[in-house]
C-alpha positions as a Python dict, from the first residue, in 0.01 Angstrom:
ca = {
    (1, 'M'): (0, 0, 0),
    (2, 'T'): (111, -348, -98),
    (3, 'R'): (341, -492, -360),
    (4, 'P'): (407, -850, -463),
    (5, 'D'): (752, -988, -402),
    (6, 'A'): (899, -1325, -494),
    (7, 'D'): (1101, -1531, -250),
    (8, 'R'): (1392, -1753, -355),
    (9, 'A'): (1167, -2048, -431),
    (10, 'G'): (964, -1835, -672),
    (11, 'H'): (661, -1806, -444),
    (12, 'T'): (488, -1472, -451),
    (13, 'Q'): (409, -1302, -124),
    (14, 'T'): (251, -973, -39),
    (15, 'L'): (446, -724, 167),
    (16, 'E'): (254, -460, 356),
    (17, 'R'): (391, -119, 429),
    (18, 'T'): (290, 40, 750),
    (19, 'E'): (284, 413, 782),
    (20, 'T'): (470, 552, 1077),
    (21, 'K'): (301, 809, 1292),
    (22, 'K'): (473, 1102, 1451),
    (23, 'P'): (509, 1048, 1825),
    (24, 'R'): (265, 1223, 2052),
    (25, 'L'): (404, 1545, 2194),
    (26, 'W'): (407, 1645, 2561),
    (27, 'R'): (407, 1993, 2711),
    (28, 'V'): (643, 2062, 2999),
    (29, 'L'): (474, 2303, 3239),
    (30, 'L'): (618, 2505, 3523),
    (31, 'L'): (366, 2561, 3802),
    (32, 'N'): (348, 2865, 4026),
    (33, 'D'): (435, 2856, 4393),
    (34, 'D'): (492, 3130, 4648),
    (35, 'Y'): (852, 3040, 4731),
    (36, 'T'): (1064, 2977, 4420),
    (37, 'P'): (1243, 3298, 4319),
    (38, 'M'): (1164, 3439, 3976),
    (39, 'D'): (1535, 3455, 3894),
    (40, 'F'): (1565, 3080, 3952),
    (41, 'V'): (1275, 3011, 3715),
    (42, 'V'): (1437, 3229, 3447),
    (43, 'M'): (1768, 3047, 3493),
    (44, 'V'): (1593, 2707, 3461),
    (45, 'L'): (1423, 2814, 3139),
    (46, 'E'): (1751, 2938, 2993),
    (47, 'R'): (1959, 2638, 3101),
    (48, 'Y'): (1725, 2342, 3054),
    (49, 'F'): (1492, 2471, 2783),
    (50, 'R'): (1739, 2690, 2589),
    (51, 'K'): (1520, 3000, 2608),
    (52, 'T'): (1657, 3346, 2553),
    (53, 'E'): (1645, 3579, 2851),
    (54, 'Q'): (1343, 3757, 2703),
    (55, 'E'): (1156, 3431, 2633),
    (56, 'A'): (1238, 3304, 2981),
    (57, 'E'): (1108, 3621, 3144),
    (58, 'L'): (781, 3604, 2950),
    (59, 'I'): (727, 3241, 3049),
    (60, 'M'): (818, 3319, 3410),
    (61, 'L'): (561, 3600, 3414),
    (62, 'A'): (297, 3363, 3273),
    (63, 'V'): (378, 3121, 3556),
    (64, 'H'): (355, 3401, 3810),
    (65, 'H'): (31, 3558, 3682),
    (66, 'K'): (-155, 3262, 3528),
    (67, 'G'): (-37, 2982, 3753),
    (68, 'Q'): (156, 2792, 3488),
    (69, 'G'): (370, 2839, 3180),
    (70, 'V'): (479, 2616, 2894),
    (71, 'A'): (854, 2564, 2904),
    (72, 'G'): (858, 2351, 2588),
    (73, 'V'): (697, 2075, 2384),
    (74, 'Y'): (881, 1746, 2337),
    (75, 'T'): (841, 1375, 2285),
    (76, 'R'): (746, 1191, 2603),
    (77, 'D'): (1094, 1064, 2691),
    (78, 'I'): (1255, 1405, 2652),
    (79, 'A'): (973, 1577, 2844),
    (80, 'E'): (1004, 1331, 3134),
    (81, 'T'): (1382, 1374, 3140),
    (82, 'K'): (1351, 1753, 3156),
    (83, 'V'): (1094, 1726, 3437),
    (84, 'A'): (1333, 1504, 3635),
    (85, 'Q'): (1636, 1727, 3574),
    (86, 'V'): (1461, 2051, 3669),
    (87, 'T'): (1292, 1896, 3973),
    (88, 'Q'): (1624, 1757, 4098),
    (89, 'H'): (1800, 2091, 4049),
    (90, 'A'): (1519, 2281, 4225),
    (91, 'R'): (1530, 2046, 4525),
    (92, 'Q'): (1909, 2073, 4548),
    (93, 'E'): (1868, 2450, 4566),
    (94, 'G'): (1587, 2418, 4823),
    (95, 'H'): (1304, 2534, 4596),
    (96, 'P'): (961, 2366, 4574),
    (97, 'L'): (923, 2439, 4200),
    (98, 'R'): (678, 2196, 4042),
    (99, 'V'): (736, 2082, 3685),
    (100, 'I'): (499, 1845, 3506),
    (101, 'A'): (457, 1696, 3160),
    (102, 'E'): (117, 1646, 3001),
    (103, 'P'): (7, 1528, 2658),
    (104, 'E'): (-50, 1805, 2411),
    (105, 'E'): (-409, 1848, 2299),
    (106, 'G'): (-486, 1768, 1943),
}
């Protein structure tokens, strides 16, 4: 969409409007391992992803039975920050929990 606009000297110029796109979303995934306790995964989901206890338990069970679970969907910067925070916390507690972010399909 364009509209003419006059500058101070009376010259007409065309201004173009660009449409902004919504940022691409990224899924934060927790990956299964044989060592990280289920209670720790539930706590991570509650603390870092603001899940209720019931939601956290369902996601934890998906991780346990299916190999991965979606903790949340965010813009890239937020997803990467959550991955870093959870990974750091897991390592401090001695757990090998793997957390990744991947672009959402669509």
